[in-house]
């Protein structure tokens, strides 16, 4: 395989799809529009949702682009060799045009003929089937025809090979393409993703979107079939440049050198912290560039958390004084210059202002920890959970502080509690949607909830339209306007408090959209 720079990869992507008569789809903003239930642009297909459902696209039926995306679902994994919160996604789409055979054939052709991938290092997964859709023999046969042997094709369940941008929306089975990343040159005979997942890295996903799940969890076949693909640009650069992680590619190398120079520390001994600062700072630049500001709600809240985590990890490497910090931010712009045109002055102002506010919070945290550790050198999982849930301490920060002070953490139970909480939230989202036929009986005569874009969670301007006590005792409030986004699978709400006109204080534990109405579940 030839080594390619990141800009050569971009060029190859463009010329390949243009040669297949695809039109270039202009990139969407990272900040999802106000009607959307997502906080960020999480995939190339997000702007195409109405067109995947049948609306005629002005650019035609074959499209491609490179789309900036932010996903925070794996934020705790950032620091390893390939997870990122901001990434560029290369995508091609067929809207009621070509389908599985052609999409698979072209994916193979791009990898093997254009990028000179060794096909012996490729493996794929396809959908094994369930009661909604059949086992994807068509995709498996297309892969074999293209050149992937049967032993490298794994049939996997919905959890792995079904893709949807959220609980409601177009969806379908997918086929994922993996590259061999273990240190032996070639995978051993018989190795495939199903049995040897850790040694294969996913590089490209082809989704065959031909279904739609609506607010009532009703599943229907779309009037047209579509192909929606997404390839992680950074992961491809890692493979093409033959690096052990994406942070060693030409995308991050200038920033990593800058951080070494600024902190006077070596990347090799501080990989995880360097990577977190690098990933998070890039995401922060991109989000503020797209006009997001830190706040206590929705996307702004996520931005605030990313800035905090970034700054805290920088602090653990070295405390910079005001002027050092200011020139570090300037130099960071230069090291990421290739990424996009940054509005540098504005980004810097927003970022440094947020950091100075965060400095005050750090003092408060230290004080809280001091108190918890008065009588013990160990934090129980309940205390760690409370630090996270009530005071917003990212686990990472608790870990770093604990390591510095020789405090023991009961992490095994903490992880379990967190997984349980996540699973419960996933299940309850699903159950709630399944029950939404029941919710609709409460919604008669209620107008569509207006979503408002406040900087604070302020309900002063909202009118409580209805208070429901459901059959299972769950209380739900409906307002005419709300600053809350409905929950998505990858963006769970923290708990929020609101004071109602009659003086009652309620905690919002979940926010869901059913039909046109936003429901606030209170605890
Ligand atoms: N939408 C799919 C994904 O994000 C394919 O692009 O993985």
XYZ file of C-alpha atoms and ligand atoms in Angstrom:
530
model
C 0.000 0.000 0.000
C 1.299 3.426 -0.927
C 1.617 5.991 1.858
C -0.820 8.840 1.322
C -1.017 12.215 3.035
C -4.357 13.389 4.363
C -4.797 15.862 1.507
C -4.019 13.172 -1.085
C -6.715 11.021 0.482
C -9.230 13.878 0.206
C -8.367 14.340 -3.448
C -8.677 10.640 -4.221
C -12.082 10.531 -2.539
C -13.338 13.455 -4.591
C -12.067 12.251 -7.930
C -13.299 8.693 -7.385
C -16.910 9.696 -6.730
C -16.910 12.303 -9.444
C -15.816 9.576 -11.861
C -18.915 7.641 -10.736
C -21.162 10.629 -11.500
C -21.779 11.700 -7.920
C -22.491 15.376 -7.114
C -20.648 17.109 -4.261
C -22.980 17.787 -1.317
C -21.999 20.979 0.557
C -21.027 20.387 4.156
C -23.595 21.138 6.913
C -22.875 23.044 10.146
C -21.749 21.031 13.172
C -24.557 22.525 15.205
C -27.781 20.724 14.416
C -30.626 23.013 13.404
C -33.203 23.925 15.994
C -35.852 21.515 14.741
C -33.515 18.549 14.970
C -33.579 16.260 17.968
C -29.790 15.803 17.825
C -27.369 18.286 19.373
C -24.665 18.018 16.742
C -24.161 16.853 13.230
C -23.254 13.243 14.006
C -23.053 11.753 10.507
C -22.839 12.761 6.871
C -26.393 11.596 6.321
C -28.001 13.892 8.886
C -28.795 16.666 6.415
C -30.246 14.032 4.058
C -32.977 12.664 6.317
C -35.945 14.085 4.318
C -34.332 12.878 1.074
C -33.700 9.375 2.390
C -37.413 9.334 3.154
C -38.329 10.203 -0.439
C -38.048 13.965 -1.020
C -36.365 14.880 -4.312
C -32.829 16.242 -3.737
C -31.916 19.270 -5.900
C -28.439 17.813 -6.574
C -29.734 14.491 -7.835
C -29.654 10.874 -6.721
C -25.918 10.239 -6.360
C -24.091 12.388 -3.817
C -20.809 12.448 -1.894
C -18.923 14.731 0.475
C -16.587 15.017 3.447
C -18.644 16.134 6.439
C -17.465 17.451 9.809
C -19.071 15.503 12.675
C -19.102 15.524 16.477
C -20.025 12.456 18.516
C -19.618 12.378 22.261
C -20.895 8.884 22.943
C -17.346 7.501 23.225
C -15.791 10.492 24.955
C -14.433 8.307 27.754
C -12.502 6.243 25.202
C -10.653 9.258 23.828
C -6.994 8.777 24.649
C -6.721 5.363 23.005
C -5.391 4.925 19.476
C -8.483 5.780 17.437
C -11.419 7.369 19.291
C -12.217 11.018 18.581
C -15.004 13.447 19.454
C -14.558 15.464 16.253
C -13.931 13.668 12.987
C -14.427 14.098 9.284
C -16.680 11.556 7.654
C -16.318 10.738 3.996
C -19.675 9.640 2.602
C -21.376 8.638 -0.615
C -25.121 8.267 -1.071
C -27.558 6.693 -3.410
C -31.095 8.077 -3.132
C -33.379 5.592 -4.868
C -30.539 4.690 -7.193
C -27.855 1.969 -6.958
C -28.098 -0.475 -4.053
C -26.111 -3.225 -2.324
C -24.192 -4.808 -5.232
C -22.901 -1.565 -6.738
C -22.175 0.075 -3.373
C -20.118 -2.907 -2.232
C -18.336 -3.248 -5.548
C -17.342 0.453 -5.462
C -16.254 0.319 -1.815
C -13.935 -2.555 -2.686
C -12.721 -0.817 -5.838
C -11.907 2.396 -3.939
C -9.961 0.571 -1.242
C -8.098 -1.892 -3.422
C -7.675 -0.094 -6.764
C -7.423 3.512 -5.621
C -5.775 3.230 -2.211
C -3.947 -0.037 -2.951
C -5.177 -1.807 0.159
C -4.075 -5.406 0.360
C -7.356 -7.301 0.138
C -5.888 -10.039 2.378
C -6.071 -7.490 5.220
C -9.762 -6.709 4.753
C -12.721 -8.306 6.526
C -16.404 -7.377 6.591
C -19.515 -7.886 8.695
C -23.099 -8.183 7.454
C -26.508 -8.343 9.144
C -27.531 -11.777 10.449
C -31.285 -10.994 10.260
C -34.126 -10.644 12.765
C -37.909 -10.428 12.747
C -37.793 -7.016 10.987
C -35.393 -7.784 8.145
C -33.809 -10.896 6.618
C -30.253 -12.188 6.883
C -28.261 -10.154 4.375
C -27.200 -12.855 1.917
C -27.246 -10.273 -0.892
C -24.517 -8.185 0.751
C -22.474 -11.289 1.615
C -22.665 -12.538 -1.988
C -21.690 -9.099 -3.296
C -18.592 -9.122 -1.066
C -17.582 -12.537 -2.303
C -18.037 -11.443 -5.885
C -15.890 -8.363 -5.217
C -13.059 -10.465 -3.742
C -13.565 -11.015 -0.003
C -13.444 -14.734 0.876
C -16.327 -16.257 2.845
C -14.118 -16.863 5.905
C -13.616 -13.095 6.302
C -17.355 -12.342 6.266
C -19.072 -12.387 9.665
C -22.849 -12.340 10.113
C -23.627 -10.249 13.209
C -26.817 -9.227 15.045
C -28.697 -5.908 15.113
C -26.453 -4.520 17.845
C -23.545 -4.447 15.371
C -25.035 -4.420 11.900
C -28.051 -2.175 12.003
C -27.677 1.567 11.763
C -29.980 4.438 12.583
C -29.148 8.008 13.574
C -31.504 7.735 16.553
C -34.575 5.900 17.794
C -36.816 7.534 15.196
C -35.786 7.995 11.549
C -34.640 6.031 8.519
C -32.630 2.928 9.306
C -31.492 -0.355 7.863
C -28.965 -3.187 7.922
C -25.372 -2.253 7.298
C -22.141 -3.865 6.242
C -18.967 -2.719 7.945
C -15.475 -2.919 6.492
C -12.511 -3.642 8.763
C -8.762 -3.491 8.350
C -6.222 -5.758 10.036
C -4.341 -3.706 12.668
C -2.575 -6.329 14.720
C 1.220 -6.388 14.556
C 1.519 -9.540 12.458
C 1.683 -8.586 8.822
C -1.339 -10.627 7.763
C -4.287 -12.023 9.689
C -4.007 -15.751 10.393
C -6.160 -18.075 8.380
C -9.756 -18.070 9.579
C -9.480 -14.760 11.484
C -12.572 -12.618 11.173
C -14.279 -9.783 13.026
C -16.715 -12.009 14.887
C -14.040 -14.060 16.610
C -11.167 -11.622 16.724
C -12.746 -8.183 17.060
C -9.856 -6.411 18.800
C -7.409 -6.901 15.967
C -9.620 -5.484 13.264
C -10.422 -1.758 13.046
C -13.633 -0.530 11.429
C -12.906 1.888 8.604
C -16.087 2.161 6.553
C -19.780 1.566 6.991
C -22.320 1.022 4.191
C -25.912 1.346 5.418
C -28.750 0.085 3.277
C -31.522 2.384 4.411
C -34.850 1.051 3.371
C -36.852 1.225 6.601
C -38.306 3.926 8.810
C -39.166 3.840 12.496
C -41.609 6.545 13.564
C -42.400 8.180 16.910
C -44.786 5.377 17.768
C -42.012 2.840 17.202
C -43.884 1.629 14.142
C -41.585 0.076 11.601
C -42.296 0.473 7.871
C -40.472 -0.033 4.593
C -39.525 3.232 2.883
C -40.903 3.864 -0.583
C -37.316 3.835 -1.899
C -34.057 2.113 -1.086
C -30.961 4.167 -0.257
C -27.291 3.688 0.377
C -25.637 5.779 3.096
C -21.940 5.270 3.651
C -19.494 6.762 6.098
C -15.727 6.371 6.287
C -13.719 7.875 9.129
C -11.158 10.104 7.500
C -8.740 10.050 10.455
C -8.781 6.248 10.763
C -8.050 5.927 7.071
C -5.103 8.297 7.438
C -3.764 6.117 10.227
C -3.924 3.038 8.023
C -2.557 4.791 4.944
C 0.335 6.311 6.857
C 0.968 3.083 8.729
C 0.899 4.651 12.195
C 0.173 3.107 15.563
C -2.509 5.718 16.289
C -4.311 8.567 14.548
C -2.358 11.047 16.695
C 0.833 10.163 14.861
C -0.603 10.947 11.424
C 0.008 14.237 9.635
C -3.358 15.428 11.012
C -2.127 15.625 14.604
C 1.686 15.472 14.460
C 2.222 19.274 14.359
C -0.015 19.734 17.397
C 1.653 16.925 19.349
C 5.063 18.573 18.731
C 3.649 21.902 19.861
C 2.364 20.313 23.057
C 5.741 18.694 23.710
C 7.411 22.073 23.274
C 4.846 23.885 25.432
C 4.872 21.416 28.321
C 8.466 20.300 28.020
C 7.233 16.724 28.342
C 7.460 13.766 26.031
C 4.401 12.451 24.203
C 5.658 8.886 24.609
C 5.305 9.042 28.389
C 2.069 11.017 28.439
C 0.182 9.611 25.497
C -3.268 9.593 27.000
C -3.262 13.186 28.265
C -1.670 14.478 25.049
C -4.331 12.746 23.000
C -7.198 14.059 25.110
C -5.921 17.632 24.857
C -5.383 17.230 21.099
C -8.772 15.720 20.365
C -10.763 17.995 22.643
C -9.065 21.223 21.572
C -9.738 20.436 17.919
C -13.405 19.775 18.735
C -13.657 22.990 20.741
C -12.168 25.041 17.880
C -14.589 23.508 15.413
C -17.681 23.945 17.608
C -16.984 27.567 18.527
C -16.124 28.258 14.892
C -19.646 27.097 14.044
C -21.048 29.659 16.497
C -21.648 27.515 19.561
C -20.901 29.065 22.952
C -20.493 27.230 26.283
C -23.634 27.255 28.417
C -25.604 25.095 30.823
C -27.882 23.545 28.275
C -27.819 21.172 25.332
C -24.957 21.488 22.908
C -23.488 24.425 24.841
C -23.277 22.255 27.942
C -21.428 19.532 26.069
C -19.006 22.143 24.763
C -18.437 23.371 28.327
C -17.612 19.819 29.473
C -15.204 19.255 26.591
C -13.381 22.514 27.341
C -13.117 21.538 31.024
C -11.760 18.117 30.305
C -9.307 19.501 27.777
C -8.050 22.188 30.109
C -7.808 19.884 33.098
C -5.636 17.444 31.186
C -3.444 20.293 30.001
C -3.165 21.431 33.607
C -1.999 17.981 34.634
C 0.779 18.247 32.083
C 1.754 21.776 32.950
C 0.152 24.901 34.438
C 0.561 27.715 31.921
C 0.434 31.346 32.943
C -1.883 33.757 31.153
C 0.519 34.789 28.430
C 1.782 31.223 27.847
C -1.802 30.035 27.519
C -2.593 32.778 25.061
C 0.355 31.949 22.791
C -0.362 28.231 23.103
C -3.860 28.852 21.706
C -2.416 30.956 18.854
C 0.124 28.268 17.990
C -2.572 25.585 18.168
C -4.503 27.394 15.447
C -1.387 27.228 13.287
C -0.913 23.503 13.942
C -4.524 22.781 12.922
C -4.492 25.334 10.116
C -5.128 22.698 7.447
C -8.422 21.767 9.137
C -10.713 24.701 8.327
C -10.622 28.518 8.240
C -10.886 29.453 11.876
C -12.364 32.674 13.203
C -9.364 32.836 15.532
C -10.024 36.006 17.530
C -13.566 35.021 18.425
C -12.703 31.409 19.287
C -9.845 32.494 21.490
C -11.983 34.994 23.387
C -14.752 32.457 24.089
C -12.284 29.731 25.073
C -10.125 31.807 27.424
C -13.187 33.281 29.092
C -14.570 29.792 29.760
C -11.215 28.608 31.107
C -11.059 31.463 33.567
C -14.532 30.552 34.886
C -13.486 26.916 35.148
C -10.475 27.820 37.272
C -12.953 28.842 39.994
C -14.783 25.501 39.760
C -11.544 23.592 40.175
C -11.055 25.243 43.565
C -14.564 24.194 44.582
C -13.881 20.594 43.536
C -10.706 20.438 45.506
C -12.615 21.635 48.528
C -15.345 18.984 48.065
C -12.756 16.244 47.669
C -10.874 17.457 50.700
C -14.050 17.037 52.682
C -14.754 13.522 51.363
C -11.224 12.399 52.094
C -11.070 13.739 55.646
C -11.457 10.336 57.216
C -10.526 7.930 54.491
C -8.014 7.306 51.755
C -10.582 5.569 49.612
C -13.576 6.742 47.577
C -16.496 4.343 47.281
C -18.258 3.938 43.956
C -21.258 5.853 45.347
C -19.007 8.810 46.133
C -17.383 8.678 42.698
C -20.808 8.496 41.105
C -21.986 11.466 43.175
C -18.946 13.512 42.146
C -19.853 12.811 38.534
C -23.623 13.077 38.762
C -24.042 15.957 41.189
C -20.893 18.029 40.796
C -19.971 17.270 37.179
C -16.501 15.817 37.935
C -15.598 13.779 34.873
C -14.308 10.375 36.019
C -11.040 11.213 34.343
C -10.535 14.166 36.650
C -11.420 12.180 39.759
C -8.898 9.553 38.658
C -6.173 12.099 38.068
C -6.724 13.807 41.420
C -6.838 10.441 43.169
C -3.606 9.293 41.537
C -1.862 12.489 42.614
C -2.966 12.026 46.221
C -2.637 8.275 46.497
C -6.386 7.788 46.941
C -7.885 4.396 46.125
C -11.009 4.289 43.914
C -13.625 1.573 43.833
C -13.782 1.670 40.042
C -15.006 -1.818 39.384
C -18.342 -1.058 40.986
C -18.403 2.439 39.581
C -18.092 1.130 36.009
C -20.797 -1.383 36.697
C -23.118 1.274 38.135
C -22.466 3.528 35.140
C -23.117 0.726 32.658
C -26.335 -0.164 34.487
C -27.438 3.478 34.412
C -26.681 3.729 30.674
C -28.446 0.468 29.924
C -31.476 1.529 31.971
C -31.637 4.785 30.091
C -31.396 2.949 26.733
C -34.107 0.530 27.757
C -36.367 3.224 29.132
C -36.018 5.256 25.939
C -37.008 2.224 23.939
C -39.842 1.326 26.293
C -41.114 4.886 26.273
C -41.278 4.950 22.520
C -42.954 1.606 22.467
C -45.530 3.014 24.819
C -45.939 6.221 22.901
C -49.232 5.046 21.485
C -50.408 5.441 25.090
C -48.870 8.888 25.387
C -50.756 10.107 22.372
C -54.051 9.838 24.279
C -52.864 12.720 26.487
C -51.845 14.904 23.599
C -55.155 15.710 22.012
C -55.623 19.453 21.565
C -52.032 20.212 22.576
C -50.183 22.418 20.089
C -46.670 21.611 18.878
C -44.042 22.510 21.453
C -41.884 25.389 20.371
C -38.196 24.722 20.864
C -36.369 27.811 22.102
C -32.680 28.406 22.008
C -31.825 29.909 25.369
C -28.404 30.257 26.849
C -29.710 29.182 30.228
C -32.303 26.704 31.277
C -34.812 29.393 31.886
C -38.471 28.556 31.949
C -39.573 32.111 32.761
C -41.113 32.490 29.322
C -42.702 29.046 29.211
C -46.296 28.290 30.082
C -47.190 24.946 31.644
C -49.916 23.549 29.364
C -50.542 20.175 30.948
C -49.443 17.994 33.829
C -50.017 14.289 33.278
C -49.865 11.427 35.699
C -49.522 8.331 33.531
C -50.966 4.913 34.391
C -47.600 3.793 35.780
C -47.398 6.862 38.045
C -44.847 8.706 35.904
C -45.410 12.459 35.964
C -44.955 14.396 32.740
C -45.081 18.141 32.085
C -45.830 19.800 28.778
C -44.933 23.442 28.157
C -45.718 25.702 25.216
C -41.978 26.388 24.778
C -38.946 24.530 26.028
C -35.188 24.936 25.980
C -34.723 21.134 26.335
C -33.792 18.930 23.456
C -35.491 15.582 23.474
C -33.107 12.825 24.438
C -31.170 10.872 21.874
C -29.488 7.570 22.548
C -26.042 8.997 22.548
C -26.869 12.187 24.433
C -28.364 11.506 27.803
C -29.661 14.381 29.793
C -28.160 15.287 33.061
C -30.717 16.016 35.687
C -32.119 19.551 35.749
C -34.273 21.445 38.189
C -37.103 23.824 37.357
C -39.273 26.016 39.516
C -42.908 26.090 38.444
C -45.155 29.165 38.728
C -46.803 27.722 41.847
C -43.381 27.513 43.506
C -42.905 23.739 43.222
C -39.419 22.622 42.340
C -39.249 19.596 40.033
C -36.353 17.613 38.613
C -36.413 16.799 34.950
C -35.097 13.305 34.496
C -35.781 12.715 30.855
C -37.036 14.611 27.814
C -38.746 12.896 24.908
C -40.546 13.942 21.783
C -43.782 12.179 20.920
C -45.346 13.272 17.649
C -45.112 17.091 17.778
C -44.993 17.486 21.538
C -41.968 17.538 23.864
C -42.603 15.663 27.112
C -40.649 16.476 30.279
C -40.480 13.478 32.589
C -40.102 14.619 36.173
C -38.828 12.683 39.147
N -24.534 6.879 8.709
C -23.628 5.764 8.858
C -22.620 5.990 9.950
O -22.534 7.081 10.445
C -22.933 5.536 7.561
O -22.480 6.744 7.128
O -21.922 5.076 10.311
